Each structure stands twice: as C-alpha cells, then as structure tokens.
Amino acid sequence: MGRALTTRGKFYFTTEFKKSDGYLTNADYDGFSIWGKTTFNLNRRLDLKLSAYQYKTKMGLPIFQDASFSDTRKRVNNWGMVSTVILQENESSILNLDFRYDKQNQEVKSNSYDLENKKVEKIYGLSATQILKLKDIHLIKIEGGSERKTLEALT
C-alpha cells in the first residue's frame, strides 16, 4: 500500500503474517513483519528517504535424533531503520548516503532441559555511493562503507 502525501512526498507500508504447524515435532512457526518507507523531494537536487521495519517470530526448534527434550522455543524480535540522503550535484554526479541501525533480541528456551539463552545484537552502519556519468557513455560507481556490531549475551 502506498500513497502520495504531497507532490514532493510519498509513503509505502507493508505487513506480513506467516503461520505454520511444521512437518516435524516442535517445528511450528508464527511470524509477523511490518515495513514502512517515506520519501521526500526537498528540492530538485536533494531527496530524503526514511524506512523502518520490524519482524517478530516465535518458533519451535525441532528435536534431533539423540535429544531427550522437545520443548525448545526460539523468539526473535528485530527492528531497524535506514535514512538515506540523495544529493544530485549536477546532471553527471549523484551522491547517496545511507545511515543504518538494526537491533535484534533473540531468546532460546527449553523448560525440560533448563536452558535459557538471550542475546541482543546491534548494528550501526554508514555507506556512501558516488555515481559519475562521463560524456553520457560511461558510469563510474564508487562505494564505501563502515559497520559496527555489538553483541551482548544475557544468559
């Protein structure tokens, strides 16, 4: 679903649901995701894009052959956002900057095995892309980026 806010801005929105009983014991899956994006044309050479998403899942982890427990469950809650600035300096040069943030909470738990494992992973990122057009024949694309991950175990 999408709609124009004004002649300079638009937004898009999607959602998804998934559910399965699975083929194996404790292999069920229940998932939900939502995603949205908005774009703004600030002036004829500058655009701004913002997007955000979240997905949540609950699932069973099927037993393996020598396992004595069958109630292991996994929960994931992931969300993030991306902001993009697009600057068209002239007809032959476009600069694109992306700023990203992503956070994932994950929990694995089994009551019969007395197992509980939690972790939080965060990702911060920045990327830049420069596209140059030479004499309407050649395109040169220069890309660079950096990312920082943190992982925290909460067991």
Coordinates of C-alpha atoms in Angstrom, one line a residue, residues 29-133:
Y29 CA 6.4 -21.1 13.2
D30 CA 4.5 -17.9 13.9
G31 CA 5.8 -14.7 12.3
F32 CA 4.8 -11.1 11.8
S33 CA 6.5 -8.3 9.9
I34 CA 5.8 -4.7 9.2
W35 CA 7.7 -2.3 6.9
G36 CA 7.3 1.4 6.0
K37 CA 9.1 3.9 3.8
T38 CA 8.6 7.5 3.1
T39 CA 10.4 9.7 0.5
F40 CA 10.6 13.4 0.3
N41 CA 11.9 15.5 -2.5
L42 CA 13.2 18.5 -0.6
N43 CA 14.3 20.4 -3.7
R44 CA 15.2 19.4 -7.2
R45 CA 18.6 18.2 -6.2
L46 CA 18.0 16.8 -2.7
D47 CA 15.9 13.7 -1.7
L48 CA 15.4 12.2 1.7
K49 CA 14.2 8.6 2.3
L50 CA 13.3 7.1 5.7
S51 CA 12.4 3.4 6.2
A52 CA 11.7 1.3 9.2
Y53 CA 10.9 -2.3 9.8
Q54 CA 10.1 -4.8 12.5
Y55 CA 9.6 -8.5 12.5
K56 CA 8.8 -10.9 15.3
T57 CA 8.9 -14.6 15.2
K58 CA 8.1 -17.4 17.6
M59 CA 9.1 -20.9 16.6
G60 CA 9.8 -24.3 17.9
L61 CA 13.2 -25.9 17.3
P62 CA 12.7 -29.5 16.2
I63 CA 14.3 -32.2 18.1
F64 CA 17.3 -34.0 16.8
Q65 CA 17.9 -37.8 16.9
D66 CA 19.6 -38.1 20.3
A67 CA 17.8 -35.2 22.1
S68 CA 15.7 -36.0 25.1
F69 CA 13.7 -32.8 25.1
S70 CA 11.2 -31.5 22.7
D71 CA 10.1 -28.1 24.0
T72 CA 12.9 -25.8 22.8
R73 CA 11.4 -22.5 21.7
K74 CA 13.0 -19.5 19.9
R75 CA 11.8 -16.0 19.9
V76 CA 13.2 -13.2 17.7
N77 CA 12.3 -9.5 17.8
N78 CA 14.2 -7.5 15.2
W79 CA 13.7 -3.9 14.2
G80 CA 15.7 -1.3 12.3
M81 CA 15.7 1.9 10.3
V82 CA 17.5 3.4 7.4
S83 CA 17.8 7.0 6.4
T84 CA 19.1 8.0 3.0
V85 CA 20.1 11.3 1.6
I86 CA 20.5 11.6 -2.1
L87 CA 22.2 14.7 -3.5
Q88 CA 22.4 15.3 -7.2
E89 CA 25.2 17.8 -7.5
N90 CA 24.7 18.2 -11.3
E91 CA 23.5 16.2 -14.3
S92 CA 26.5 13.9 -14.1
S93 CA 27.1 13.4 -10.4
I94 CA 24.9 11.7 -7.7
L95 CA 25.9 11.2 -4.1
N96 CA 23.9 8.7 -1.9
L97 CA 24.5 8.4 1.9
D98 CA 22.8 5.7 3.9
F99 CA 22.7 5.6 7.8
R100 CA 21.5 2.2 9.2
Y101 CA 20.5 0.9 12.7
D102 CA 19.4 -2.6 13.4
K103 CA 18.6 -4.3 16.7
Q104 CA 17.8 -8.0 17.2
N105 CA 16.7 -9.6 20.5
Q106 CA 16.8 -13.4 20.5
E107 CA 15.8 -15.9 23.1
V108 CA 16.2 -19.7 23.1
K109 CA 14.5 -21.5 26.0
S110 CA 13.8 -25.1 27.0
N111 CA 11.9 -25.9 30.2
S112 CA 12.7 -29.6 30.3
Y113 CA 16.4 -29.1 29.8
D114 CA 16.7 -26.0 32.0
L115 CA 18.2 -24.0 29.1
E116 CA 17.7 -20.2 28.6
N117 CA 19.9 -18.2 26.3
K118 CA 19.3 -14.5 25.5
K119 CA 21.3 -12.2 23.3
V120 CA 21.0 -8.7 21.8
E121 CA 22.8 -7.7 18.6
K122 CA 23.0 -4.1 17.4
I123 CA 24.4 -2.9 14.1
Y124 CA 25.2 0.7 13.2
G125 CA 26.2 1.4 9.6
L126 CA 27.1 4.1 7.2
S127 CA 27.6 3.8 3.4
A128 CA 28.3 6.2 0.7
T129 CA 27.9 5.8 -3.1
Q130 CA 29.1 8.3 -5.7
I131 CA 27.9 7.8 -9.3
L132 CA 29.6 9.8 -12.0
K133 CA 28.5 10.0 -15.6

